[in-house]
Amino acid sequence: MAGPVTMALGPFMFRAHGFGYTGVGRKLDTSWAEIETAGRLNALQWTGPRSEVVTINGVLFPKEFGGAGTLEGVRLAAKSGIPLMLVSLGGKVFGSHAIQKVEEDRAYHDRHGAPGRNAYTIEVKRMGAGFSLLSLLGGI
């Protein structure tokens, strides 16, 4: 009942049902240095991209569709500080990302305290060049 995989963050699969998402946003931050000039507007020099952040929003209904265990796995990966690859349904590889935030909004708790609905937001930041999992493993 989980449905097809629509995106993956490392080993964590986003599916049509269960651990799915309702929206994905991307934010690219670039840098321009301002250079003072005499008698006219200051010049701008592009110094390159600073960061790229992807925000994944979703809602889980754990009793009906599951997904709570996968979200907990993402939370544990964030605590471990291990970069994960972000890959889309079409196989587009977005590169290695570090989990920056995992936010949850749990509601409609049952008599045992388990939420019936869990809205979440995962924020990941793309890793810069020069860092890879291979560099952590000594180039194996």
Tab-separated table of C-alpha atoms in Angstrom:
chain	number	residue	atom	x	y	z
A	1	MET	CA	0.000	0.000	0.000
A	2	ALA	CA	3.067	2.279	0.083
A	3	GLY	CA	2.903	3.213	-3.598
A	4	PRO	CA	5.705	4.072	-6.016
A	5	VAL	CA	8.875	5.868	-4.925
A	6	THR	CA	8.808	9.540	-5.982
A	7	MET	CA	12.085	10.754	-4.427
A	8	ALA	CA	14.858	9.475	-2.151
A	9	LEU	CA	17.081	11.084	0.464
A	10	GLY	CA	19.800	8.487	0.906
A	11	PRO	CA	18.079	5.249	1.975
A	12	PHE	CA	14.831	7.066	2.865
A	13	MET	CA	12.233	6.632	0.133
A	14	PHE	CA	9.415	9.128	-0.328
A	15	ARG	CA	6.363	7.291	-1.646
A	16	ALA	CA	2.964	8.151	-3.057
A	17	HIS	CA	1.394	6.772	0.180
A	18	GLY	CA	3.017	6.456	3.590
A	19	PHE	CA	6.166	8.561	3.799
A	20	GLY	CA	5.177	11.002	1.071
A	21	TYR	CA	5.504	14.721	0.520
A	22	THR	CA	3.112	17.487	-0.427
A	23	GLY	CA	5.655	19.989	-1.716
A	24	VAL	CA	9.310	20.614	-2.459
A	25	GLY	CA	10.947	24.037	-2.520
A	26	ARG	CA	14.451	25.066	-3.586
A	27	LYS	CA	16.347	28.201	-2.630
A	28	LEU	CA	19.648	29.239	-4.240
A	29	ASP	CA	21.694	31.942	-2.513
A	30	THR	CA	24.424	33.660	-4.551
A	31	SER	CA	26.912	36.300	-3.508
A	32	TRP	CA	27.854	39.629	-5.104
A	33	ALA	CA	30.687	41.785	-3.752
A	34	GLU	CA	30.173	45.532	-3.923
A	35	ILE	CA	33.149	47.510	-5.210
A	36	GLU	CA	33.193	51.236	-4.533
A	37	THR	CA	33.702	53.450	-7.543
A	38	ALA	CA	34.113	57.243	-7.800
A	39	GLY	CA	31.405	59.301	-9.427
A	40	ARG	CA	28.965	56.504	-10.261
A	41	LEU	CA	27.054	53.583	-8.782
A	42	ASN	CA	29.185	50.968	-7.085
A	43	ALA	CA	30.123	48.020	-9.247
A	44	LEU	CA	29.056	44.473	-8.407
A	45	GLN	CA	31.237	41.401	-8.884
A	46	TRP	CA	29.702	37.951	-8.707
A	47	THR	CA	31.658	35.787	-6.266
A	48	GLY	CA	29.687	32.588	-6.715
A	49	PRO	CA	26.922	30.553	-5.134
A	50	ARG	CA	26.810	30.370	-1.337
A	51	SER	CA	24.238	27.699	-0.695
A	52	GLU	CA	21.351	25.708	-2.108
A	53	VAL	CA	18.601	24.625	0.266
A	54	VAL	CA	15.787	22.153	-0.472
A	55	THR	CA	12.710	22.116	1.758
A	56	ILE	CA	10.472	19.034	1.730
A	57	ASN	CA	6.997	19.322	3.278
A	58	GLY	CA	4.687	16.423	3.926
A	59	VAL	CA	1.903	15.001	6.035
A	60	LEU	CA	1.887	11.513	7.503
A	61	PHE	CA	-1.152	9.562	8.609
A	62	PRO	CA	0.732	6.830	10.506
A	63	LYS	CA	-2.229	4.592	11.373
A	64	GLU	CA	-3.601	4.505	7.831
A	65	PHE	CA	-0.471	4.690	5.673
A	66	GLY	CA	2.594	4.372	7.953
A	67	GLY	CA	5.734	6.421	7.408
A	68	ALA	CA	6.474	7.351	11.026
A	69	GLY	CA	9.447	4.939	11.184
A	70	THR	CA	10.985	6.457	8.062
A	71	LEU	CA	10.639	9.982	9.469
A	72	GLU	CA	12.325	8.795	12.660
A	73	GLY	CA	15.135	7.383	10.488
A	74	VAL	CA	15.596	10.799	8.850
A	75	ARG	CA	15.749	12.368	12.318
A	76	LEU	CA	18.444	9.870	13.389
A	77	ALA	CA	20.431	10.542	10.181
A	78	ALA	CA	20.288	14.266	10.995
A	79	LYS	CA	21.653	13.593	14.496
A	80	SER	CA	24.458	11.457	13.010
A	81	GLY	CA	25.594	14.212	10.644
A	82	ILE	CA	26.010	11.964	7.600
A	83	PRO	CA	25.431	13.592	4.183
A	84	LEU	CA	22.823	11.863	1.994
A	85	MET	CA	22.215	11.869	-1.779
A	86	LEU	CA	18.993	13.485	-2.972
A	87	VAL	CA	17.530	11.750	-6.056
A	88	SER	CA	14.242	12.439	-7.880
A	89	LEU	CA	11.756	9.997	-9.411
A	90	GLY	CA	13.251	10.479	-12.870
A	91	GLY	CA	16.695	9.520	-11.572
A	92	LYS	CA	18.028	13.095	-11.469
A	93	VAL	CA	20.790	13.225	-8.869
A	94	PHE	CA	20.859	16.521	-6.968
A	95	GLY	CA	24.068	15.672	-5.100
A	96	SER	CA	25.038	15.154	-1.500
A	97	HIS	CA	22.976	17.047	1.079
A	98	ALA	CA	23.250	17.658	4.820
A	99	ILE	CA	20.033	17.550	6.840
A	100	GLN	CA	19.684	20.969	8.501
A	101	LYS	CA	16.252	20.673	10.171
A	102	VAL	CA	13.453	18.217	10.829
A	103	GLU	CA	10.279	19.835	12.150
A	104	GLU	CA	7.076	18.042	13.092
A	105	ASP	CA	3.541	19.134	13.961
A	106	ARG	CA	1.730	16.169	15.501
A	107	ALA	CA	-2.041	16.289	15.970
A	108	TYR	CA	-5.142	14.174	16.633
A	109	HIS	CA	-3.540	11.952	19.281
A	110	ASP	CA	-5.248	8.723	20.255
A	111	ARG	CA	-5.731	7.508	23.828
A	112	HIS	CA	-2.185	6.084	23.790
A	113	GLY	CA	-0.655	9.401	22.737
A	114	ALA	CA	0.094	8.382	19.130
A	115	PRO	CA	-0.595	11.110	16.560
A	116	GLY	CA	-3.177	10.508	13.835
A	117	ARG	CA	-1.597	13.205	11.657
A	118	ASN	CA	2.008	14.367	11.569
A	119	ALA	CA	2.891	17.303	9.317
A	120	TYR	CA	6.642	17.595	8.791
A	121	THR	CA	9.274	19.777	7.162
A	122	ILE	CA	12.758	18.552	6.264
A	123	GLU	CA	15.371	21.106	5.239
A	124	VAL	CA	18.547	19.913	3.519
A	125	LYS	CA	21.522	21.933	2.272
A	126	ARG	CA	23.645	20.858	-0.676
A	127	MET	CA	27.238	19.999	0.198
A	128	GLY	CA	29.950	22.055	-1.480
A	129	ALA	CA	32.589	20.681	-3.830
A	130	GLY	CA	35.582	18.986	-2.300
A	131	PHE	CA	33.618	16.936	0.229
A	132	SER	CA	32.331	13.448	-0.363
A	133	LEU	CA	31.594	10.293	1.531
A	134	LEU	CA	34.722	8.842	-0.067
A	135	SER	CA	36.842	11.514	1.593
A	136	LEU	CA	35.428	10.390	4.949
A	137	LEU	CA	36.403	6.791	4.202
A	138	GLY	CA	39.942	7.664	3.181
A	139	GLY	CA	39.337	7.447	-0.585
A	140	ILE	CA	38.334	3.780	-0.623
